[in-house]
Structures are given as structure tokens and as C-alpha cells.
Short mmCIF file of C-alpha atoms in Angstrom, two decimals:
data_model
loop_
_atom_site.label_atom_id
_atom_site.label_comp_id
_atom_site.label_asym_id
_atom_site.label_seq_id
_atom_site.Cartn_x
_atom_site.Cartn_y
_atom_site.Cartn_z
CA MET A 1 32.18 50.54 73.94
CA PRO A 2 30.98 47.51 72.01
CA GLN A 3 27.36 47.46 70.94
CA LEU A 4 27.00 43.83 71.97
CA ASP A 5 29.09 42.46 74.80
CA ILE A 6 28.82 38.83 75.86
CA ARG A 7 30.71 37.95 79.01
CA ASP A 8 31.40 34.41 80.16
CA LEU A 9 28.00 33.12 79.06
CA HIS A 10 26.92 29.65 80.18
CA ALA A 11 23.84 27.65 79.18
CA HIS A 12 22.57 24.11 79.73
CA TYR A 13 20.11 21.79 78.06
CA GLY A 14 18.98 19.85 81.08
CA ARG A 15 22.27 18.90 82.70
CA GLU A 16 24.21 19.04 79.44
CA PRO A 17 26.39 22.16 79.29
CA VAL A 18 26.12 23.70 75.80
CA LEU A 19 27.76 27.04 76.44
CA GLN A 20 30.73 26.94 78.76
CA GLY A 21 31.84 30.51 79.18
CA VAL A 22 31.53 32.32 75.88
CA SER A 23 32.90 35.85 75.73
CA LEU A 24 32.43 37.80 72.57
CA SER A 25 31.75 41.35 71.56
CA ALA A 26 30.67 43.18 68.45
CA GLU A 27 31.16 46.81 67.57
CA ARG A 28 28.43 48.73 65.80
CA GLY A 29 28.26 47.69 62.15
CA GLU A 30 30.46 44.65 62.59
CA VAL A 31 29.62 41.38 60.85
CA VAL A 32 30.72 38.51 63.04
CA GLY A 33 30.80 35.07 61.47
CA LEU A 34 30.38 32.13 63.86
CA ILE A 35 31.81 28.84 62.65
CA GLY A 36 32.45 25.47 64.22
CA PRO A 37 31.23 21.88 64.11
CA SER A 38 27.63 20.89 64.81
CA GLY A 39 26.91 20.94 68.51
CA SER A 40 29.62 23.49 69.22
CA GLY A 41 27.04 25.90 70.66
CA LYS A 42 26.76 28.46 67.84
CA SER A 43 22.99 28.24 67.50
CA THR A 44 22.52 27.98 71.25
CA LEU A 45 24.51 31.17 71.63
CA LEU A 46 22.08 33.00 69.32
CA ARG A 47 19.06 31.45 71.07
CA ALA A 48 20.46 32.48 74.43
CA LEU A 49 21.04 36.03 73.19
CA VAL A 50 17.35 36.46 72.30
CA GLY A 51 16.21 34.70 75.47
CA LEU A 52 14.80 31.51 73.94
CA THR A 53 17.31 29.51 75.97
CA GLN A 54 17.89 30.84 79.47
CA PRO A 55 21.57 31.51 80.14
CA SER A 56 22.63 29.87 83.41
CA ALA A 57 25.48 32.27 84.11
CA GLY A 58 27.38 35.17 82.63
CA GLU A 59 26.05 38.42 81.27
CA VAL A 60 24.98 40.10 78.07
CA LEU A 61 25.20 43.84 77.53
CA VAL A 62 23.55 45.68 74.68
CA ASP A 63 24.50 49.34 74.33
CA ASP A 64 26.12 49.01 77.75
CA ARG A 65 22.88 47.91 79.35
CA ARG A 66 22.82 44.60 81.17
CA ILE A 67 20.03 42.27 80.04
CA ASP A 68 18.02 40.51 82.73
CA TYR A 69 16.58 37.46 80.97
CA ARG A 70 14.19 36.74 83.83
CA ASP A 71 12.60 40.15 83.53
CA ARG A 72 9.88 40.67 80.90
CA ALA A 73 10.54 44.38 80.45
CA SER A 74 14.25 43.81 79.97
CA GLN A 75 13.55 41.08 77.40
CA ARG A 76 11.12 43.34 75.54
CA TRP A 77 13.69 46.10 75.46
CA LEU A 78 16.27 43.62 74.14
CA ARG A 79 14.01 42.22 71.44
CA GLU A 80 13.30 45.68 70.09
CA ARG A 81 16.99 45.98 69.32
CA LEU A 82 17.89 42.45 68.44
CA ALA A 83 16.15 40.34 65.82
CA ILE A 84 16.76 36.73 64.85
CA VAL A 85 16.15 34.79 61.64
CA PHE A 86 15.74 31.04 62.10
CA GLN A 87 17.00 28.11 60.07
CA GLN A 88 13.39 26.99 59.50
CA TYR A 89 12.13 30.56 58.73
CA ASN A 90 9.16 30.09 61.11
CA LEU A 91 6.84 32.44 59.25
CA PHE A 92 3.33 32.50 60.70
CA GLN A 93 1.48 30.03 58.50
CA ASN A 94 -1.90 31.67 59.05
CA MET A 95 -0.81 35.09 57.80
CA THR A 96 0.07 36.52 54.43
CA VAL A 97 3.60 37.61 53.63
CA LEU A 98 2.70 41.25 54.24
CA ARG A 99 0.97 40.50 57.55
CA ASN A 100 3.99 38.47 58.70
CA VAL A 101 6.18 41.50 58.11
CA THR A 102 3.86 44.16 59.53
CA ILE A 103 2.16 42.55 62.53
CA ALA A 104 4.86 43.16 65.13
CA PRO A 105 5.76 46.73 64.07
CA LEU A 106 2.07 47.66 63.90
CA GLU A 107 0.55 45.88 66.86
CA ILE A 108 3.44 45.50 69.24
CA GLN A 109 5.72 48.42 68.47
CA LYS A 110 2.59 50.52 67.77
CA ARG A 111 4.16 52.29 64.85
CA SER A 112 2.03 54.13 62.30
CA LYS A 113 0.30 52.14 59.59
CA ALA A 114 1.59 54.37 56.81
CA GLU A 115 5.20 54.13 57.94
CA VAL A 116 5.12 50.37 58.54
CA GLU A 117 3.45 49.56 55.23
CA ALA A 118 5.84 51.75 53.31
CA LEU A 119 8.80 50.12 55.06
CA ALA A 120 7.38 46.62 54.49
CA THR A 121 6.97 47.36 50.80
CA THR A 122 10.54 48.63 50.59
CA LEU A 123 11.90 45.63 52.47
CA LEU A 124 9.91 43.07 50.50
CA ASP A 125 11.12 44.66 47.27
CA LYS A 126 14.65 44.62 48.59
CA VAL A 127 14.54 40.89 49.28
CA GLY A 128 12.81 40.34 45.96
CA MET A 129 9.46 39.30 47.41
CA GLY A 130 7.34 42.35 46.66
CA HIS A 131 5.25 40.44 44.14
CA LYS A 132 4.26 37.84 46.75
CA ARG A 133 2.99 40.13 49.49
CA ASP A 134 -0.48 38.57 49.49
CA ALA A 135 0.72 34.94 49.31
CA TYR A 136 0.67 32.57 52.29
CA PRO A 137 3.93 30.96 53.43
CA ASP A 138 2.92 27.48 52.27
CA GLU A 139 2.66 28.81 48.73
CA LEU A 140 6.33 29.83 48.74
CA SER A 141 9.59 27.94 48.32
CA GLY A 142 11.98 27.67 51.24
CA GLY A 143 14.25 30.34 49.83
CA GLN A 144 11.34 32.70 49.33
CA GLN A 145 10.08 32.07 52.87
CA GLN A 146 13.54 32.75 54.23
CA ARG A 147 13.75 36.05 52.37
CA VAL A 148 10.38 37.06 53.83
CA ALA A 149 11.66 36.05 57.27
CA ILE A 150 14.63 38.39 56.78
CA ALA A 151 12.25 41.19 55.81
CA ARG A 152 10.14 40.43 58.89
CA ALA A 153 13.19 40.73 61.13
CA LEU A 154 14.32 43.97 59.46
CA ALA A 155 10.86 45.53 59.76
CA LEU A 156 11.48 45.69 63.52
CA ARG A 157 14.32 48.10 62.72
CA PRO A 158 16.75 46.10 64.85
CA GLU A 159 20.22 47.34 65.65
CA ILE A 160 21.58 43.82 65.71
CA LEU A 161 20.54 40.96 63.44
CA LEU A 162 21.20 37.32 64.31
CA LEU A 163 21.16 34.81 61.46
CA ASP A 164 20.96 31.19 62.57
CA GLU A 165 22.03 28.87 59.73
CA VAL A 166 19.53 30.59 57.49
CA THR A 167 20.52 28.62 54.39
CA SER A 168 20.89 25.15 55.95
CA ALA A 169 17.32 24.06 55.27
CA LEU A 170 17.27 25.27 51.67
CA ASP A 171 17.69 23.48 48.36
CA PRO A 172 21.22 24.09 47.07
CA GLU A 173 19.91 26.20 44.23
CA ARG A 174 17.97 28.40 46.63
CA VAL A 175 20.97 29.16 48.81
CA ASN A 176 22.38 31.92 46.65
CA GLU A 177 19.22 34.02 46.53
CA VAL A 178 19.28 34.21 50.33
CA LEU A 179 23.04 34.81 50.51
CA ASP A 180 22.66 37.66 48.02
CA THR A 181 20.06 39.23 50.26
CA ILE A 182 22.33 39.02 53.30
CA ARG A 183 25.33 40.27 51.33
CA ALA A 184 23.37 43.39 50.46
CA LEU A 185 22.51 43.93 54.13
CA THR A 186 26.11 43.74 55.27
CA ARG A 187 26.76 46.89 53.26
CA GLU A 188 24.14 48.81 55.23
CA GLY A 189 25.99 48.92 58.50
CA ILE A 190 23.68 46.78 60.60
CA THR A 191 25.49 44.71 63.21
CA MET A 192 25.23 41.01 62.46
CA LEU A 193 26.04 37.69 64.00
CA ILE A 194 25.99 35.03 61.33
CA VAL A 195 26.03 31.32 62.09
CA SER A 196 26.70 29.53 58.83
CA HIS A 197 28.30 26.53 57.22
CA GLU A 198 28.83 28.46 53.99
CA MET A 199 32.52 29.07 54.61
CA ALA A 200 33.22 31.05 51.45
CA PHE A 201 30.34 33.34 52.32
CA VAL A 202 31.42 33.78 55.94
CA ARG A 203 34.90 34.63 54.76
CA GLU A 204 33.59 37.14 52.25
CA VAL A 205 31.16 39.12 54.43
CA SER A 206 32.58 38.87 57.95
CA THR A 207 34.71 41.55 59.50
CA ARG A 208 35.62 39.03 62.18
CA VAL A 209 35.28 35.26 62.45
CA VAL A 210 34.76 33.33 65.67
CA MET A 211 35.61 29.63 65.79
CA MET A 212 33.61 27.70 68.42
CA ASP A 213 33.89 24.16 69.74
CA HIS A 214 32.32 22.40 72.74
CA GLY A 215 30.55 25.54 73.89
CA ARG A 216 33.69 27.65 73.94
CA VAL A 217 35.36 30.18 71.71
CA VAL A 218 38.47 28.55 70.26
CA GLU A 219 39.81 31.45 68.26
CA THR A 220 38.77 34.88 67.04
CA GLY A 221 40.32 36.83 64.24
CA PRO A 222 39.93 38.44 60.84
CA PRO A 223 38.72 36.03 58.12
CA ALA A 224 42.16 35.78 56.56
CA GLN A 225 43.68 34.65 59.84
CA ILE A 226 41.02 32.07 60.63
CA PHE A 227 40.89 30.55 57.18
CA ASP A 228 44.54 30.89 56.05
CA THR A 229 46.77 31.04 59.10
CA PRO A 230 44.79 29.80 62.11
CA ARG A 231 46.62 29.90 65.40
CA GLU A 232 44.82 27.02 67.04
CA ASP A 233 45.11 23.41 65.93
CA ARG A 234 41.37 22.87 66.37
CA THR A 235 40.61 25.72 63.98
CA ARG A 236 43.11 24.47 61.42
CA GLN A 237 41.66 20.99 61.62
CA PHE A 238 38.07 22.22 61.21
CA VAL A 239 38.80 24.70 58.44
CA SER A 240 40.92 22.30 56.41
CA ARG A 241 38.30 19.59 56.68
CA ILE A 242 35.51 21.94 55.62
CA LEU A 243 37.41 23.63 52.79
CA ARG A 244 38.44 20.31 51.29
CA HIS A 245 34.79 19.67 50.40
CA MET B 1 -49.15 -4.27 60.24
CA GLY B 2 -52.55 -3.24 59.14
CA THR B 3 -53.73 -2.62 62.65
CA LEU B 4 -50.67 -0.54 63.51
CA TRP B 5 -51.15 1.52 60.40
CA GLU B 6 -54.85 2.02 61.18
CA ARG B 7 -53.96 3.09 64.69
CA LEU B 8 -51.41 5.63 63.42
CA VAL B 9 -53.86 7.09 60.95
CA LEU B 10 -56.44 7.32 63.68
CA GLU B 11 -54.10 8.97 66.22
CA ALA B 12 -52.24 11.29 63.84
CA PRO B 13 -54.70 14.22 63.79
CA GLU B 14 -54.88 14.25 67.53
CA PHE B 15 -51.09 13.83 67.90
CA PHE B 16 -50.16 16.62 65.53
CA ASN B 17 -52.26 19.28 67.20
CA SER B 18 -50.75 22.65 67.91
CA TYR B 19 -50.34 22.00 71.62
CA ASN B 20 -48.30 18.84 71.03
CA LEU B 21 -46.26 20.43 68.29
CA LEU B 22 -45.40 23.33 70.56
CA PHE B 23 -44.50 20.86 73.30
CA LEU B 24 -42.23 18.99 70.89
CA ALA B 25 -40.62 22.17 69.66
CA GLU B 26 -39.94 23.25 73.21
CA ALA B 27 -38.38 19.88 74.02
CA ALA B 28 -36.23 20.05 70.88
CA ALA B 29 -35.14 23.58 71.79
CA ARG B 30 -34.24 22.38 75.26
CA THR B 31 -32.15 19.52 73.86
CA LEU B 32 -30.38 21.84 71.45
CA GLY B 33 -30.01 24.63 74.01
CA MET B 34 -28.49 22.41 76.68
CA THR B 35 -26.03 21.00 74.14
CA ALA B 36 -25.13 24.40 72.68
CA ILE B 37 -24.66 26.14 76.02
CA GLY B 38 -22.94 23.14 77.60
CA CYS B 39 -20.52 22.66 74.73
CA SER B 40 -19.81 26.39 74.32
CA ILE B 41 -18.95 26.87 77.97
CA GLY B 42 -17.13 23.54 77.86
CA PHE B 43 -15.09 24.77 74.92
CA VAL B 44 -13.99 27.96 76.63
CA ALA B 45 -13.21 26.16 79.89
CA GLY B 46 -11.53 23.35 77.94
CA LEU B 47 -9.39 25.90 76.11
CA ALA B 48 -8.35 27.37 79.45
CA LEU B 49 -7.43 23.92 80.78
CA ALA B 50 -5.53 23.04 77.59
CA VAL B 51 -3.55 26.28 77.76
CA LEU B 52 -2.86 25.68 81.43
CA ARG B 53 -1.60 22.17 80.72
CA GLY B 54 0.64 23.48 77.96
CA SER B 55 2.20 26.15 80.16
CA ARG B 56 5.68 25.62 81.47
CA ALA B 57 5.79 28.00 84.42
CA ALA B 58 6.88 26.21 87.59
CA THR B 59 4.41 28.19 89.72
CA LEU B 60 1.50 26.69 87.76
CA ALA B 61 2.58 23.10 88.40
CA PRO B 62 -0.09 22.41 91.10
CA ALA B 63 -2.79 23.90 88.85
CA ARG B 64 -1.57 21.75 85.96
CA TRP B 65 -1.76 18.69 88.17
CA LEU B 66 -5.35 19.53 89.15
CA ALA B 67 -6.26 20.04 85.50
CA VAL B 68 -4.95 16.60 84.60
CA LEU B 69 -6.82 15.09 87.54
CA TYR B 70 -10.04 16.81 86.48
CA VAL B 71 -9.82 15.77 82.85
CA GLU B 72 -8.83 12.18 83.54
CA THR B 73 -11.51 11.77 86.19
CA PHE B 74 -14.46 13.22 84.30
CA ARG B 75 -13.65 11.31 81.14
CA ARG B 76 -13.98 8.09 83.11
CA ILE B 77 -17.33 8.74 84.80
CA PRO B 78 -20.55 7.86 82.93
CA PHE B 79 -22.57 10.94 82.04
CA LEU B 80 -25.60 9.61 83.90
CA VAL B 81 -23.56 9.41 87.11
CA ILE B 82 -22.31 12.97 86.65
CA LEU B 83 -25.90 14.09 86.13
CA PHE B 84 -27.05 12.65 89.44
CA VAL B 85 -24.00 13.77 91.37
CA VAL B 86 -24.55 17.31 90.12
CA LEU B 87 -28.28 17.06 90.87
CA TYR B 88 -27.72 15.99 94.48
CA ALA B 89 -24.85 18.45 94.95
CA ILE B 90 -26.72 21.46 93.63
CA GLN B 91 -30.23 20.91 94.94
CA PRO B 92 -29.44 21.43 98.65
CA LEU B 93 -27.52 24.60 97.81
CA PHE B 94 -29.92 26.03 95.24
CA PRO B 95 -33.36 24.53 95.87
CA ASP B 96 -34.87 26.72 93.15
CA ALA B 97 -32.45 25.67 90.39
CA SER B 98 -34.31 24.25 87.41
CA LEU B 99 -33.59 20.73 86.29
CA THR B 100 -32.57 22.06 82.89
CA ALA B 101 -29.98 24.34 84.49
CA ILE B 102 -28.66 21.48 86.61
CA ALA B 103 -28.37 19.21 83.58
CA THR B 104 -26.60 21.99 81.68
CA VAL B 105 -24.05 22.32 84.48
CA ALA B 106 -23.41 18.57 84.23
CA ILE B 107 -22.95 18.89 80.46
CA CYS B 108 -20.47 21.74 80.99
CA LEU B 109 -18.46 19.66 83.44
CA LEU B 110 -18.19 16.71 81.09
CA SER B 111 -17.69 18.66 77.87
CA THR B 112 -14.92 20.71 79.51
CA ALA B 113 -12.99 17.49 80.11
CA TYR B 114 -13.47 16.11 76.60
CA LEU B 115 -13.07 19.39 74.72
CA SER B 116 -9.91 20.27 76.62
CA GLU B 117 -8.32 17.11 75.22
CA ILE B 118 -9.50 17.99 71.72
CA VAL B 119 -8.18 21.54 72.06
CA ARG B 120 -4.91 20.32 73.54
CA ALA B 121 -4.31 18.05 70.55
CA GLY B 122 -5.00 21.04 68.30
CA LEU B 123 -2.63 23.37 70.13
CA GLU B 124 0.08 20.71 70.13
CA SER B 125 -0.27 20.24 66.38
CA VAL B 126 1.23 23.70 65.85
CA PRO B 127 5.05 23.49 65.75
CA ARG B 128 6.74 24.97 68.81
CA GLN B 129 8.85 27.14 66.50
CA GLN B 130 5.76 29.20 65.66
CA LEU B 131 5.59 30.18 69.33
CA GLU B 132 9.30 30.94 69.43
CA ALA B 133 8.96 33.20 66.41
CA ALA B 134 6.11 35.01 68.18
CA GLU B 135 8.13 35.26 71.36
CA VAL B 136 11.13 36.91 69.74
CA LEU B 137 8.80 39.41 68.06
CA ASN B 138 7.68 40.38 71.58
CA PHE B 139 4.22 38.79 71.33
CA GLY B 140 2.76 38.27 74.80
CA PRO B 141 1.37 34.81 75.64
CA ALA B 142 -2.26 35.76 74.96
CA ARG B 143 -1.48 37.40 71.64
CA ALA B 144 0.61 34.41 70.57
CA LEU B 145 -2.28 32.09 71.48
CA PHE B 146 -5.05 34.00 69.72
CA GLN B 147 -3.15 35.33 66.71
CA VAL B 148 -0.73 32.52 65.93
CA VAL B 149 -1.46 29.19 67.60
CA LEU B 150 -5.25 29.03 67.76
CA PRO B 151 -5.85 30.11 64.13
CA GLN B 152 -3.56 27.28 63.04
CA SER B 153 -5.25 24.74 65.32
CA TRP B 154 -8.84 25.07 64.09
CA ARG B 155 -8.39 22.44 61.41
CA VAL B 156 -7.37 19.92 64.08
CA ILE B 157 -9.87 21.11 66.71
CA LEU B 158 -13.10 21.72 64.82
CA PRO B 159 -13.92 18.36 63.21
CA PRO B 160 -13.71 16.33 66.46
CA ALA B 161 -15.27 19.19 68.46
CA VAL B 162 -18.29 19.25 66.15
CA ALA B 163 -18.50 15.46 66.26
CA PHE B 164 -18.50 15.69 70.04
CA ALA B 165 -21.37 18.20 70.00
CA VAL B 166 -23.37 15.97 67.64
CA MET B 167 -22.83 13.06 69.96
CA PHE B 168 -23.95 15.16 72.89
CA ILE B 169 -27.23 16.08 71.23
CA LYS B 170 -28.00 12.38 71.60
CA ASP B 171 -26.48 12.00 75.06
CA THR B 172 -28.68 14.72 76.54
CA ALA B 173 -31.36 12.01 76.37
CA LEU B 174 -29.91 10.79 79.66
CA ALA B 175 -31.13 13.98 81.30
CA SER B 176 -34.65 12.60 80.91
CA HIS B 177 -33.80 10.22 83.76
CA MET B 178 -33.74 13.12 86.18
CA GLY B 179 -36.88 14.65 84.74
CA VAL B 180 -35.63 17.25 82.30
CA VAL B 181 -38.30 17.65 79.64
CA GLU B 182 -36.08 17.29 76.61
CA LEU B 183 -36.86 15.25 73.50
CA THR B 184 -36.62 11.75 74.97
CA PHE B 185 -38.71 12.73 77.96
CA ALA B 186 -41.27 14.21 75.59
CA GLY B 187 -41.45 10.87 73.78
CA LYS B 188 -42.10 9.07 77.06
CA ILE B 189 -44.86 11.50 77.94
CA PHE B 190 -46.62 10.88 74.63
CA VAL B 191 -46.52 7.15 75.18
CA GLU B 192 -47.83 7.56 78.73
CA ARG B 193 -50.66 9.68 77.40
CA GLY B 194 -51.67 6.71 75.28
CA PHE B 195 -50.21 7.50 71.91
CA SER B 196 -48.54 4.73 69.95
CA PRO B 197 -44.82 4.49 70.73
CA VAL B 198 -44.21 4.45 66.99
CA LEU B 199 -45.77 7.87 66.74
CA GLY B 200 -44.31 9.35 69.92
CA PHE B 201 -40.78 8.10 69.53
CA GLY B 202 -40.98 8.34 65.73
CA ALA B 203 -41.55 12.07 66.06
CA ILE B 204 -38.60 12.61 68.38
CA LEU B 205 -36.42 10.39 66.19
CA VAL B 206 -37.10 12.73 63.29
CA LEU B 207 -36.33 15.73 65.49
CA TYR B 208 -33.03 14.28 66.76
CA PHE B 209 -32.05 13.72 63.17
CA ALA B 210 -33.09 17.24 62.18
CA LEU B 211 -30.94 18.66 64.97
CA SER B 212 -27.80 16.66 64.36
CA TRP B 213 -27.75 16.28 60.58
CA PRO B 214 -26.97 19.94 59.78
CA LEU B 215 -24.29 19.96 62.46
CA SER B 216 -22.73 16.78 61.06
CA ARG B 217 -22.73 18.33 57.60
CA LEU B 218 -21.06 21.42 59.04
CA GLY B 219 -18.40 19.19 60.61
CA ALA B 220 -17.79 17.38 57.33
CA TYR B 221 -17.60 20.71 55.49
CA LEU B 222 -15.11 22.13 57.97
CA GLU B 223 -13.00 18.99 57.80
CA LYS B 224 -12.81 19.23 54.03
CA ARG B 225 -12.33 22.96 54.00
CA LEU B 226 -9.64 23.09 56.67
CA ALA B 227 -7.75 19.91 55.88
CA PRO B 228 -5.18 20.63 53.16
CA ALA B 229 -4.17 24.25 53.59
CA ARG B 230 -2.82 25.64 56.83
CA HIS B 231 -4.01 29.14 56.13
CA PRO B 232 -7.64 30.25 56.32
#
């Protein structure tokens, strides 16, 4: 039984279809890399999974439980298991680094202060931000904010982590510090869906790569297949164009 | 000028007696009280309207429409007209209602409309992504509003909100037309009792200034303090 099972998912922005029947599953501990051109629906897929964009058809199962995106309780249950990190980090600007990381575990998950603060300290150290726990987001660089955002997502103790182009908004020299952080996470057995344009990185960390175009899955396979011997013309075209850069 | 000066010197001891000073203080307190209560209630109600207008739920659409109608209507009616409409609407229902209470209700109605626009601009200044981040962390709507959005909106809300309150300290003068004994009415009474207008209105001029100057300074301080950084 896959931990995450997406079946024939559809979504629209207004009348524009952005997901046109995406089926995809992830086993526990798998790292799934999502690639494809801009507008292919990768980010929308992640947004739909966490309920920020309402799916118009299809179903999502987490641990074999069907998610009802119109039901608050079902969404809450989902969001305790599934965390997302955004391209623009979206840290709360009015809170310190530590508060950003601890507020949801403390006040929403109602976990103990001692446990949450210990975990937050561990996580902030792990992403290399322990020394900035009392800083405000606007005092940090983009890469630093993104590392805090990853710690904030992990503090929820999610079973599945969604990463939505988390390095796209960063200065080129800041990209590696964030990729290093994610690389370390992939060794810890947390299930991940990674949307990224860093092809070398996707190839390195993914157990499986999914090529998307026009709101559909074009091809799925191990990294070596997708990047070296793609079966679909569209994948070959995309990969060769990207890798030539 | 000499005669005016002589008249002022002559009237001053009688003008500044304890009875008159108490009367002035009471009028000043009434002006300040009506403004403070009116703007406070107006702020809370305005916040509610702003939140309502920002909501996206389809079921709230009629309420949103009413909120827009309310705000757009009340911002286009002169305060004096609102005062008299409220006076004639309330008096048959509550014959014992004091004029001060009636004027305060009118202030609430108007300040709700204006402050809701100020609050709305503040709430909209916070990027939508902040709300999305709160949503995926399972924040409920109220928690997201009070812990994420509102704290980041103060810098946009407070300077114009304080400016509005300062302006209203002056506009409560219109309540004198319906007989509320606030500062302007007090000035008229002094003149009717035979004091020089320079003395009577001079005194209330000083009091208006004394009421609004500290508030203006507070507004300027908040603007400076809240402007550059987004965190408190």
C-alpha cells in the first residue's frame, strides 16, 4: 500500500484546466522528483495536495485514507501528516525564527513546550540556523529563510514533505546551502515530493522521477531512465534542452 | 486693540472661576469621550466589516454586499446629516436616551465606515502567501487573523486610524448643533452669557489643541516606529 496515492486528480484555475488527470503514488520513504516545463502543473499538484487549490475531480489517499478537501477535519488530519515548503519561504514576518518553528506544534498540535523547544533547537541546528533563533525573517538572507522554513515544516513531524521549487527564488550562491539541507533529509527516510529545476540534484536524490507536461504525467521512472534513456519524446526533448544549459 | 485687551483683563477673573473651569473640563471630557468610544467601537466594527469583505466564502456573499453598501453609503453622507438622522431615529424609540449617547452612536456609525476602509487596506497589505502558510500549518481563520495578518498590518492601519481620530475630535463640534454640551457648545454658552468671544472660543481652542496634539504626536511616533521594519 503506497503512503501517498493520487488518483486521476484534476484542478482548474477559473476555467483553465491545470491538472488533467494526474495519477501518482509514493511509497514510504520514497523521494519523488517532479520535473517538467513551467506551467506543467507541478506546483499546482503540490498546492492541490495540501488543499490550497481545490481539486475538481479525482482522489487523494494518505495511508489508505481518502482526503475530503471540503471537510475541515479531514484537511486538518491531512496537514498533520503532510507539510509543504514554498518557493517564497513565507515565514511569518512578525515572529522570530524560533517562534516560526514552534508556534504550530505548540499552539495547534498542543505538544509539550519542552519537547517542541528541544526539537526546534535540534532542527535549527541541523539546517544550520541555530545561531539565528531570535532573529526576524527580514534580517535573514533568502537561503537562510528557506532553511528556517524547512525546519518549520519538519517541526510538525510530517510523514510526507512537499518541496515546491524551494531554491528558485534564491541567489545562485545560496542554492547549495538549501540543497545540502534537503540532501541530508533524504537520508532520513521521510517521504518527499520535490518540484525542482535543479536537474542534477533531482537526479541525485530521487528514487523516482516524474515528468509532467500540460497537467499530465508524461513518464515515470528511475532517474537513470528519465535522464539517460527516456521513453517518451516529450521527456527526451525537455531533458536534453535542460541539460544542455 | 486696547479696549479688547482691557475687556479681557476685566473678564478673566470671572471667566476662570472654578465653576466655569469645571464646566470646560466636563465639555472637553465629553468631546474626548465621544471620540474615544465612537472610534474604538468603530474600529472593532470596522475590523469585522473588513474581515467580512476579505472573506471568500460563497455563503457570505450577501453579507459582503451589504457591507460594501454600508461603507460606501456612510462615507458619502455628511456627518451632520447622520447626526440628525440618528437623533430622529432613536428619540421615538428611546425617549430617555441622552444627546451624548445619541451623538456617540452617530460617531460609531460613521467611524465604522471609514475605519473599515483603513483596516481593509492594512489587511490587504499583507501578502496572501502569509495566509497560505498559516493555512497549511492548520491555523484557523481567527488565529491566522490575530497572530499573523493583524500584527503585520498595524504599520499600515495605525497612522491613518490615529489621523482619523484626531480629525474626529474636531468633527464632534457638529454635535453642538443638536445640543450636546461638548467643547464648541460650551464656547457658545460662554458667549451667550456675555463673555468676550475671544475669551470663550479662545479657551476651547486651547482645549481642542490640548486634546489633539498628543494624539497627533502619537500618530507621528507610530508612523516612524512602524514604518521600516515589518516586525514589532
